[in-house]
Coordinates of N, CA and C and ligand atoms in Angstrom, one line a residue:
X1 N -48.8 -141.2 -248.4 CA -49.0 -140.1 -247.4 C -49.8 -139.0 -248.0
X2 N -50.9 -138.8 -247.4 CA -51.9 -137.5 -248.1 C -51.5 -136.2 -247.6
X3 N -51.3 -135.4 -248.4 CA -51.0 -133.9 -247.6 C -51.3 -133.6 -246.6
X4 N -52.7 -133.7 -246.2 CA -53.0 -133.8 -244.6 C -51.7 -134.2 -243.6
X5 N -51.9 -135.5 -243.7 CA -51.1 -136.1 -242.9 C -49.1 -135.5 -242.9
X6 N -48.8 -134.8 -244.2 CA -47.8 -134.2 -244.5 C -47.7 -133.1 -243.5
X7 N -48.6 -132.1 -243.8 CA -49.3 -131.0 -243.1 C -48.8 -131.4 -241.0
X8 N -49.8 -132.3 -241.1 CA -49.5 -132.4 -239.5 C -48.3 -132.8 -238.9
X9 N -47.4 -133.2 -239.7 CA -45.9 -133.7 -239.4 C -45.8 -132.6 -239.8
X10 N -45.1 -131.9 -240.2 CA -44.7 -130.4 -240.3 C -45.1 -129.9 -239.3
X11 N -46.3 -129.4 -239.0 CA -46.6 -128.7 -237.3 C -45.8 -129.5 -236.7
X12 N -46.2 -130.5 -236.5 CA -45.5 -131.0 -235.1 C -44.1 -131.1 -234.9
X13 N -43.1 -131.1 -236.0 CA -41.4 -131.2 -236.2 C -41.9 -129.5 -235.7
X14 N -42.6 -128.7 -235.7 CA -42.1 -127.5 -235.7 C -42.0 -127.2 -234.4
X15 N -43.4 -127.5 -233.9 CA -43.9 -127.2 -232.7 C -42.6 -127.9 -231.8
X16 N -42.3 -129.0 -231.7 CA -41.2 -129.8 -231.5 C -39.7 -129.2 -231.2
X17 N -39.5 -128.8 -232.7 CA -38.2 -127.6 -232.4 C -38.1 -127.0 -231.6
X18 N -39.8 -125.9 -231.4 CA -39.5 -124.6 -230.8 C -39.4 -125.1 -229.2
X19 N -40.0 -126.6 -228.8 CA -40.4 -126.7 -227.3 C -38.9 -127.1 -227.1
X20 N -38.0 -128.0 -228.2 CA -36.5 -128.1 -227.7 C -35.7 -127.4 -227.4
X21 N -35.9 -126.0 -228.3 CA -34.8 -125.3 -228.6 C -35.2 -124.3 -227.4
X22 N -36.4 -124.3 -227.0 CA -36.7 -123.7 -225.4 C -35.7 -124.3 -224.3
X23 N -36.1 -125.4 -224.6 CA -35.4 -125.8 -223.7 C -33.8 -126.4 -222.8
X24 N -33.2 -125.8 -224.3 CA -32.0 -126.1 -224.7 C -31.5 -124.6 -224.4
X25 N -32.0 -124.1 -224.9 CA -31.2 -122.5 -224.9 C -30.6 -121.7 -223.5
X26 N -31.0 -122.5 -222.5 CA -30.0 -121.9 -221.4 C -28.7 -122.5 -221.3
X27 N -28.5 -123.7 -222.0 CA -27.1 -124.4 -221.8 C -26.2 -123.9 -223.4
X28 N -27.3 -123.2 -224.4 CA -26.6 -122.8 -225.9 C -26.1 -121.2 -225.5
X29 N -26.7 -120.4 -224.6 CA -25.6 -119.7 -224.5 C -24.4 -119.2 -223.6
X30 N -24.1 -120.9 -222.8 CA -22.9 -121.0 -222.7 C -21.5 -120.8 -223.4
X31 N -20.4 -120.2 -223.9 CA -19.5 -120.0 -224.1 C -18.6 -121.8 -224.6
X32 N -17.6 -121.5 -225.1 CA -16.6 -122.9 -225.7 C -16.2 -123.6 -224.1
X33 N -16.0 -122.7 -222.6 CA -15.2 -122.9 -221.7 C -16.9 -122.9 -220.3
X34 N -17.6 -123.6 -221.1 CA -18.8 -123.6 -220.4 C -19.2 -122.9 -219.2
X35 N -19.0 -121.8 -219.3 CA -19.2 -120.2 -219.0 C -21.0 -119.9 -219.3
X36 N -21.3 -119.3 -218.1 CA -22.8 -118.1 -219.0 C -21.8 -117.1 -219.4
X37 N -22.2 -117.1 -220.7 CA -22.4 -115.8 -221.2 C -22.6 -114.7 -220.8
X38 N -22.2 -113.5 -221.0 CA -22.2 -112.4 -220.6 C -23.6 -111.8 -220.6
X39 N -24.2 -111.4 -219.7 CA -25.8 -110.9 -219.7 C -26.1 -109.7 -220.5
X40 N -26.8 -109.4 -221.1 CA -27.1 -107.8 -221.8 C -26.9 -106.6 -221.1
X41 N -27.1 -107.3 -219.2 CA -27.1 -105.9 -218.5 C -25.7 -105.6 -218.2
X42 N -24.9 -104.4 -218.6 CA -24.0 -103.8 -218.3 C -23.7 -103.5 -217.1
X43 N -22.4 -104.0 -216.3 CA -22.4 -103.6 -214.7 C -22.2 -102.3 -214.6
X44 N -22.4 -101.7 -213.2 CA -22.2 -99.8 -213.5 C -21.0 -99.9 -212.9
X45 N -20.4 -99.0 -213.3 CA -19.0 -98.0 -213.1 C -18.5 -97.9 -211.6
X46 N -17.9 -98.8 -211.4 CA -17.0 -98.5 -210.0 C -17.5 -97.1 -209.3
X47 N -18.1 -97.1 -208.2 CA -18.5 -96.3 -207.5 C -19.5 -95.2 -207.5
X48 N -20.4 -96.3 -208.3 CA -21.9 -96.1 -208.8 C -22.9 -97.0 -208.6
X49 N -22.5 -98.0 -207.8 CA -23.1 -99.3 -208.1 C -24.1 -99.0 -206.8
X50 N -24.5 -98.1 -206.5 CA -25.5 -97.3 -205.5 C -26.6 -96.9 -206.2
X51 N -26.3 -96.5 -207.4 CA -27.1 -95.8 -208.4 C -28.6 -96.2 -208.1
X52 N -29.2 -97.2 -207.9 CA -30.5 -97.8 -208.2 C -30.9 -97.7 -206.5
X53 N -30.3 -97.2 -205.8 CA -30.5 -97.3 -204.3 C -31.4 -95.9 -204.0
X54 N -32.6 -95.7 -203.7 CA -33.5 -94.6 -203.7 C -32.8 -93.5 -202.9
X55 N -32.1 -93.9 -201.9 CA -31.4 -93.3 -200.3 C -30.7 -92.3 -201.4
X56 N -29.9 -92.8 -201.9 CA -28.4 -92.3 -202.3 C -28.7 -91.6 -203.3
X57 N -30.1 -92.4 -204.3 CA -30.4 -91.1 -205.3 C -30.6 -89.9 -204.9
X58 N -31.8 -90.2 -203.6 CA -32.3 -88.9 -202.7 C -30.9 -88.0 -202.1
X59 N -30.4 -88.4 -201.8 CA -29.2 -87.9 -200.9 C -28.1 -87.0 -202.0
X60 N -28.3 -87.9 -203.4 CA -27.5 -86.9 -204.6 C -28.1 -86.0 -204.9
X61 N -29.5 -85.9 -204.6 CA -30.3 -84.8 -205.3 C -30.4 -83.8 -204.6
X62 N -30.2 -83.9 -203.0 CA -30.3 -82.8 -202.4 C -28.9 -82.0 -202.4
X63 N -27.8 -83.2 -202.6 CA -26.3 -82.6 -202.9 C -26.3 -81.5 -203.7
X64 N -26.6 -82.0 -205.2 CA -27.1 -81.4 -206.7 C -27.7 -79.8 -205.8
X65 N -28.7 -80.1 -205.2 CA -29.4 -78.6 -204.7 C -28.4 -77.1 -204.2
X66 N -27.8 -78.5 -203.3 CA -26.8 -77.7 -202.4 C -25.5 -77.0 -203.0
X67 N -25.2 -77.8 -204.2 CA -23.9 -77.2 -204.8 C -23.8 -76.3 -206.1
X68 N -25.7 -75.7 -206.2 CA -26.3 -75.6 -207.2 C -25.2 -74.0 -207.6
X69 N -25.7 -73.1 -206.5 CA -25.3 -72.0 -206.3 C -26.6 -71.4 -206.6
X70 N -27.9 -72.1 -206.3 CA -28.8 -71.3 -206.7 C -29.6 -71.5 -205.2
X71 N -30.3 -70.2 -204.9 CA -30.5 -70.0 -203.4 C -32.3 -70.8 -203.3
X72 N -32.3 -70.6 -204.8 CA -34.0 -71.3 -204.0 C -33.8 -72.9 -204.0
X73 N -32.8 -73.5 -204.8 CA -32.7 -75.1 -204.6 C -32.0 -75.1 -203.3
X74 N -31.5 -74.3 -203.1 CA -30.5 -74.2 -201.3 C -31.1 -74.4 -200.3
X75 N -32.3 -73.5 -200.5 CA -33.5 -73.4 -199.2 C -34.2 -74.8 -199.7
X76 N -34.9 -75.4 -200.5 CA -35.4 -76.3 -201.0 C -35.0 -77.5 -199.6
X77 N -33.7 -77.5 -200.5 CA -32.9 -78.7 -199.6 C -32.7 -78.6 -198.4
X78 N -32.4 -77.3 -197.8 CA -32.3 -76.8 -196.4 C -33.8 -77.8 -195.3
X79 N -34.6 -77.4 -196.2 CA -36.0 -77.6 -195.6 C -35.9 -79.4 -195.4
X80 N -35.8 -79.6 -196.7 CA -35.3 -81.5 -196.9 C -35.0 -81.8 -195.7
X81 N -33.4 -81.7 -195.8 CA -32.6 -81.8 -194.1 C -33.5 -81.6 -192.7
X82 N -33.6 -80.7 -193.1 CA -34.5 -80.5 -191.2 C -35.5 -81.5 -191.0
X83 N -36.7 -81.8 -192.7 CA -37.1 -83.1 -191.6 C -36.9 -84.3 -192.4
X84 N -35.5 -84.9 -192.8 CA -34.9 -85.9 -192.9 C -34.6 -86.9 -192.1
X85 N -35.0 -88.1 -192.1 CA -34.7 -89.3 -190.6 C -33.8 -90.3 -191.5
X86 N -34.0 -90.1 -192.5 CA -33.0 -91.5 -193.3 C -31.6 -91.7 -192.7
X87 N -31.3 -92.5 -191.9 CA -29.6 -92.1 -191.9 C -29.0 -92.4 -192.9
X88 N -29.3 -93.0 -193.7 CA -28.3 -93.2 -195.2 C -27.7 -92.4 -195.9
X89 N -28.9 -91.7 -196.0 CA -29.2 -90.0 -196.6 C -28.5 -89.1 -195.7
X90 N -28.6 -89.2 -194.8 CA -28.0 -88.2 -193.7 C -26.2 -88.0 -193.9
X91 N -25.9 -89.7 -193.7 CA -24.5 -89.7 -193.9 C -24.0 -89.3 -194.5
X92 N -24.5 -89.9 -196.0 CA -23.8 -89.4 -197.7 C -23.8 -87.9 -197.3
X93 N -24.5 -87.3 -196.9 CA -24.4 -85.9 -197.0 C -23.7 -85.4 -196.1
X94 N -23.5 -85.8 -194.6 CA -22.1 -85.7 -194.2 C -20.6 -86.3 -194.7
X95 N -20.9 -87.0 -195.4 CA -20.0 -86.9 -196.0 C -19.3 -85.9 -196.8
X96 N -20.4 -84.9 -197.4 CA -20.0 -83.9 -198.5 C -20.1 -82.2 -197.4
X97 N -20.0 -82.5 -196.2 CA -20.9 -80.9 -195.7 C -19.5 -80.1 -196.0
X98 N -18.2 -80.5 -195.7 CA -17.3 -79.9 -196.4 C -17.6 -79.1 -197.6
X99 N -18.0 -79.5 -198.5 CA -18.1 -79.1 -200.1 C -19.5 -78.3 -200.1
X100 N -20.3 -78.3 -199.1 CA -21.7 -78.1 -198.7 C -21.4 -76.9 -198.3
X101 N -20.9 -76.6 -197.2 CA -20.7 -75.4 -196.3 C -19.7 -74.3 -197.6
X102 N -18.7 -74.6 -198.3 CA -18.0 -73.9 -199.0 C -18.7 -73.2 -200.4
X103 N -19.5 -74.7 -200.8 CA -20.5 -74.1 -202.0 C -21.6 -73.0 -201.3
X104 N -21.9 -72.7 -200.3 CA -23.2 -71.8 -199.8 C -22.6 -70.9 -199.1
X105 N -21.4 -70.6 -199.0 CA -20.8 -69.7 -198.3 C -21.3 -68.4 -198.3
X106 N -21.0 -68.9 -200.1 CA -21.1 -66.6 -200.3 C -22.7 -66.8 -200.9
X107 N -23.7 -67.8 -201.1 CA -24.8 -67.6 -201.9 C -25.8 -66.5 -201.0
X108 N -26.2 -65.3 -201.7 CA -27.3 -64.4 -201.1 C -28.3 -65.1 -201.1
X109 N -29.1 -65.2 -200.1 CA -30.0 -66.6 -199.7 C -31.6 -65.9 -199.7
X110 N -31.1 -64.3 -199.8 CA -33.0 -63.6 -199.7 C -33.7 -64.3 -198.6
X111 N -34.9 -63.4 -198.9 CA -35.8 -64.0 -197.4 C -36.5 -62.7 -196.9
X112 N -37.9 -63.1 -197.1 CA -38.6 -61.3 -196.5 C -38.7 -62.3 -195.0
X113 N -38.5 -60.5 -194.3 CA -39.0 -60.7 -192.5 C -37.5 -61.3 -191.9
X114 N -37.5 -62.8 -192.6 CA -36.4 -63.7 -191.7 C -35.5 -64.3 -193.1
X115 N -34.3 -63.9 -192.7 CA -33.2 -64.3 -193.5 C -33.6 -65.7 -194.1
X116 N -33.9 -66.1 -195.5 CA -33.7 -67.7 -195.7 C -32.1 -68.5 -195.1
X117 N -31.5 -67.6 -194.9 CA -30.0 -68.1 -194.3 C -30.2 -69.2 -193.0
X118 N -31.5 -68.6 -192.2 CA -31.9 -69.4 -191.0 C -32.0 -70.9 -191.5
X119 N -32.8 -71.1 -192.8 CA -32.7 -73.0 -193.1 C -31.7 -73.3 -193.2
X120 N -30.5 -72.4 -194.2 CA -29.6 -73.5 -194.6 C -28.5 -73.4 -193.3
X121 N -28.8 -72.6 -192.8 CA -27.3 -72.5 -190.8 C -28.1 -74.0 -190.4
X122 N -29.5 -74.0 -190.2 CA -30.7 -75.4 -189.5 C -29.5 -76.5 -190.0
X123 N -29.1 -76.6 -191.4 CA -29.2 -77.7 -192.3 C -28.2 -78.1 -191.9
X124 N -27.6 -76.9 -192.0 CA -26.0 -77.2 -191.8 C -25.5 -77.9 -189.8
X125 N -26.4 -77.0 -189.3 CA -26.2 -77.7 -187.8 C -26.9 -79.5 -187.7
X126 N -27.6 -79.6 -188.3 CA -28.2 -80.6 -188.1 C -27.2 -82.0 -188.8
X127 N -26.5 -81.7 -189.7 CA -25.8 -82.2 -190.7 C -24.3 -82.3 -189.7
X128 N -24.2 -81.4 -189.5 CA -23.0 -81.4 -187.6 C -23.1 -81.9 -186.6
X129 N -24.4 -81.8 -186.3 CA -24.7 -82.8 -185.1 C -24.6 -84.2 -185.7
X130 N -25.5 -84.9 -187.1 CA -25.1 -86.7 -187.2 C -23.0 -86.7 -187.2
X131 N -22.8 -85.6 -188.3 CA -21.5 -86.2 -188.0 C -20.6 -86.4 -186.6
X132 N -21.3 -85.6 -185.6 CA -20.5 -85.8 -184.4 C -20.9 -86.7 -183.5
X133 N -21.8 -87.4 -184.0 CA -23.4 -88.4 -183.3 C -23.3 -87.8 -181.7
X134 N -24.1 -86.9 -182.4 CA -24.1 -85.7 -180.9 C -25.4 -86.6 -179.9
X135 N -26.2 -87.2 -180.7 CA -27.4 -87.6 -180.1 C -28.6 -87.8 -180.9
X136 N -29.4 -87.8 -179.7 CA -31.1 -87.9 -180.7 C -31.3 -86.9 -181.9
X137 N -31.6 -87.1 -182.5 CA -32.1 -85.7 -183.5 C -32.9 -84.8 -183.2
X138 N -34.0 -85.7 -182.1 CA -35.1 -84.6 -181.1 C -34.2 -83.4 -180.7
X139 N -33.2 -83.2 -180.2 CA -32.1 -82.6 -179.8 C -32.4 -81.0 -180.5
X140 N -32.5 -81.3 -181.7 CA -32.1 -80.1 -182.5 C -33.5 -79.5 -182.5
X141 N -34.4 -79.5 -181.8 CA -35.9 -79.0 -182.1 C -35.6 -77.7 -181.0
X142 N -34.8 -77.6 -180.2 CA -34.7 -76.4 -179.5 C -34.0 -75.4 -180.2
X143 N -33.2 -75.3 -181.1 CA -32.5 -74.5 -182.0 C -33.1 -74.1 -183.2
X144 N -34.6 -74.9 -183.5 CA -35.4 -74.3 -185.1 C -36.4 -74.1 -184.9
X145 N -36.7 -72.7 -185.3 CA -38.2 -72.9 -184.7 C -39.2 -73.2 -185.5
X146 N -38.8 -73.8 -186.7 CA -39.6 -74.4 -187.8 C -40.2 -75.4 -187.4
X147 N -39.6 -76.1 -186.4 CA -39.9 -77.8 -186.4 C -41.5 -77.3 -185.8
X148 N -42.6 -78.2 -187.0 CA -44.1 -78.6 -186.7 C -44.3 -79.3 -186.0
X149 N -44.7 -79.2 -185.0 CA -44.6 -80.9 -183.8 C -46.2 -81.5 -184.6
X150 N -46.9 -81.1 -185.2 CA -47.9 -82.1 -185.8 C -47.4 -82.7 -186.8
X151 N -46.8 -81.8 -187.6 CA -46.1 -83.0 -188.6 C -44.9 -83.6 -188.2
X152 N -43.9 -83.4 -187.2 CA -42.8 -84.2 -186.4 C -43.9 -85.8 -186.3
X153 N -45.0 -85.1 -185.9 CA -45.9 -86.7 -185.1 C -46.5 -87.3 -186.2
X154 N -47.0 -86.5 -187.3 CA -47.2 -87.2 -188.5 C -46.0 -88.1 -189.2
X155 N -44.6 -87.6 -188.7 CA -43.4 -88.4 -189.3 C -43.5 -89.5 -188.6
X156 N -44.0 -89.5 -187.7 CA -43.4 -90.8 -186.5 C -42.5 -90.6 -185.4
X157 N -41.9 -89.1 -185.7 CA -40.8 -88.4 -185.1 C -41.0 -87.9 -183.7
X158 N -42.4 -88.0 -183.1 CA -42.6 -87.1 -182.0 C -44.1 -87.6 -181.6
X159 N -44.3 -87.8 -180.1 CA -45.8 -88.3 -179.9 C -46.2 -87.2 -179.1
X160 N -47.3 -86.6 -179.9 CA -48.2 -85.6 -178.9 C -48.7 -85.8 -177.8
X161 N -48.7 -86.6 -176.2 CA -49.4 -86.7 -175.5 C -51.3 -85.9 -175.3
X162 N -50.9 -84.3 -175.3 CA -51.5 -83.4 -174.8 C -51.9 -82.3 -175.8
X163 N -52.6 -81.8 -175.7 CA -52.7 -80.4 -176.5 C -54.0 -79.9 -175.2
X164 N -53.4 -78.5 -174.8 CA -54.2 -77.4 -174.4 C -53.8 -76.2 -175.3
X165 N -54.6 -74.9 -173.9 CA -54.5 -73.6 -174.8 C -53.4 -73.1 -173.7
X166 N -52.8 -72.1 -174.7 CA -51.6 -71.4 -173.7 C -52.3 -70.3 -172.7
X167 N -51.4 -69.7 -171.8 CA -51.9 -69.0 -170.7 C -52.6 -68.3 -171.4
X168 N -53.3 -67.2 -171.3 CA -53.6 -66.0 -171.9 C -54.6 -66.0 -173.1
X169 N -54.8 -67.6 -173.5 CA -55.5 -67.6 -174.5 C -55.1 -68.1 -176.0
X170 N -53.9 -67.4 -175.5 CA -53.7 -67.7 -177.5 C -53.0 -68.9 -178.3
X171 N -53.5 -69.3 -178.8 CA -52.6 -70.7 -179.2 C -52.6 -71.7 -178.5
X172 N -52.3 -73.0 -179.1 CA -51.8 -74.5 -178.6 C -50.3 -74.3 -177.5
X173 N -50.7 -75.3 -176.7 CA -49.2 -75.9 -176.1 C -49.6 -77.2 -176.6
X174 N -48.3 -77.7 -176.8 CA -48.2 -79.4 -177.0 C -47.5 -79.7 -176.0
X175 N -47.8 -81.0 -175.2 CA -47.0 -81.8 -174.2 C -46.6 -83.1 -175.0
X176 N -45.5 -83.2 -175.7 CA -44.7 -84.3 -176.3 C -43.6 -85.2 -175.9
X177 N -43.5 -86.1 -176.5 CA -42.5 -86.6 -175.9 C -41.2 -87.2 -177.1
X178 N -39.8 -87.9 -177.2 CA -39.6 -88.4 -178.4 C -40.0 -90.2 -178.5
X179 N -40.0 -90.5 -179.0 CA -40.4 -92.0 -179.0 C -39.3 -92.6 -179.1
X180 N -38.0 -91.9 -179.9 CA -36.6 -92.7 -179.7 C -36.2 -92.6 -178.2
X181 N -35.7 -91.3 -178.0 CA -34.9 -91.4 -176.3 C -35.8 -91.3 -175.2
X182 N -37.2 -90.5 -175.4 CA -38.3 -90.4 -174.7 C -37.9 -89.0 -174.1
X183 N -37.4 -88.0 -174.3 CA -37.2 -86.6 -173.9 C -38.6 -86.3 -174.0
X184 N -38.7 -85.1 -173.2 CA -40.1 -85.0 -173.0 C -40.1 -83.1 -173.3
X185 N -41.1 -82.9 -174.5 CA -41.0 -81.7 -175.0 C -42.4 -80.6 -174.6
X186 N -42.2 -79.4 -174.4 CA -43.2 -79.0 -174.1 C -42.9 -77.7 -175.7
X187 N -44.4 -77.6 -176.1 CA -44.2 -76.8 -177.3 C -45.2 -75.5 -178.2
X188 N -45.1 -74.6 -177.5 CA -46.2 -73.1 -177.7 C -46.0 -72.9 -179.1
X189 N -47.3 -72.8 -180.0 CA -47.5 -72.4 -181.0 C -47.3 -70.7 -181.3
X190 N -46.3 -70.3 -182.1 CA -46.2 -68.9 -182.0 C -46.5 -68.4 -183.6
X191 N -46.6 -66.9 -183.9 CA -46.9 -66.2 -185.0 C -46.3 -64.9 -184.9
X192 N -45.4 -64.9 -185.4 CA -45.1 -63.1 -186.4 C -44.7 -63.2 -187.5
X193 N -46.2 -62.6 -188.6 CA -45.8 -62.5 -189.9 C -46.1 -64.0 -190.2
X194 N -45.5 -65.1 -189.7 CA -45.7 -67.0 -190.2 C -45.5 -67.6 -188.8
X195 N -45.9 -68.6 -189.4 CA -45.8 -69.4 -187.7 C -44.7 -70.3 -187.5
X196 N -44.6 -70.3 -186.6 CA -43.2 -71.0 -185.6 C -43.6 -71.9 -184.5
X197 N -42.8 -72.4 -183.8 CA -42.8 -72.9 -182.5 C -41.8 -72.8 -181.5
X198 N -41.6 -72.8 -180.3 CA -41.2 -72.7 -178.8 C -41.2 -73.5 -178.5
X199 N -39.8 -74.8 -178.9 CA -39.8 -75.9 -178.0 C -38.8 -75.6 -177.0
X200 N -39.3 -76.4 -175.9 CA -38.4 -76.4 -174.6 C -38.5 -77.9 -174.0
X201 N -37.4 -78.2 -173.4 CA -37.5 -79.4 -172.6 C -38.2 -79.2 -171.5
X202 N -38.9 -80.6 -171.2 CA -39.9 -80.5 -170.5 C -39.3 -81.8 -169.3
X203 N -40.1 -81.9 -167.9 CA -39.9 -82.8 -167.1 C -40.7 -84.1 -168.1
X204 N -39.5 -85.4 -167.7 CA -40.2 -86.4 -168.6 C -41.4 -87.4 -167.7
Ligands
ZN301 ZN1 -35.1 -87.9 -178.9

């Protein structure tokens, strides 16, 4: 036998091995009691096993905000909440508004012109209303006057029918409607100092 020919048996017992032992190695790390083996990935901790769920991260993050004691993550999150549609997110956080309302109690919330207090009271009503499933969420657009009906309709939350000018000249009215219950919103663009809106129910 010439080295050559030595040479090419050698590769090939090798090459051989590696294609067996490929192929073998899902039943080699079975256990004595022909078990798989335990995987590398460690399971998570009883009542974490949410962890990798975007909803719930989002929903711990705004918690985190809320329980911060710090007034500008408070308003942060306030704002979050008002245009929040996840109910996943929604719930977790009713779940916590107990611990929510108590951590923000006493926080001085600042605010030139308008109290920042106004988002987090928003947050907090709106977070009252899912837990009592008061209704549509459109619902609560008469109580903030933050809500943007262009970006409501950029959410998917609100369809603009209409846009004219209001009496007198100044500013948009919107004639909307909701796309969940179909309430029908009528909505004056207003300004002191920042801009707001005037929603009112409208004939549907
Ligand atoms: Zn609605």
């Amino acid at each position: 036998m010439s080295f050559t020919e030595i040479a090419v048996i050698a590769i090939a017992l090798t090459i051989g091995y590696k294609y067996t032992s490929a192929l073998i190695s899902p039943s080699a790390k079975k256990d004595a009691a022909g078990k798989p083996a335990r995987s590398d990935t460690t399971p998570a901790p009883l009542g974490l096993e949410h962890d990798a769920d975007p909803s719930h991260e989002a929903a711990m993050g705004l918690l985190d905000d809320f329980l911060s004691g710090d007034s500008h993550r408070i308003w942060a999150a306030s704002w979050g909440v008002r245009t929040l549609r996840d109910p996943v997110q929604l719930n977790l956080l009713v779940g916590q508004l107990d611990r929510i309302r108590a951590a923000t109690l006493k926080v001085n919330m600042g605010g030139v012109v308008v109290s920042n207090n106004v988002h987090l009271e928003c947050a907090l009503r709106k977070l009252e209303h899912v837990r009592h499933r008061a209704g549509c969420l459109c619902a609560l657009y008469e109580s903030d006057i933050f809500y943007n009906p262009t970006k409501e309709a950029e959410a998917g939350n609100l369809v603009i029918d209409e846009t004219g000018t209001q009496a007198g000249g100044w500013g948009d009215v919107h004639h909307c409607h909701c796309p969940t219950c179909g309430s029908a919103w009528r909505v004056e663009d207003r300004e002191y100092h920042y801009p707001w809106w005037e929603w009112r129910r409208a004939e549907a």
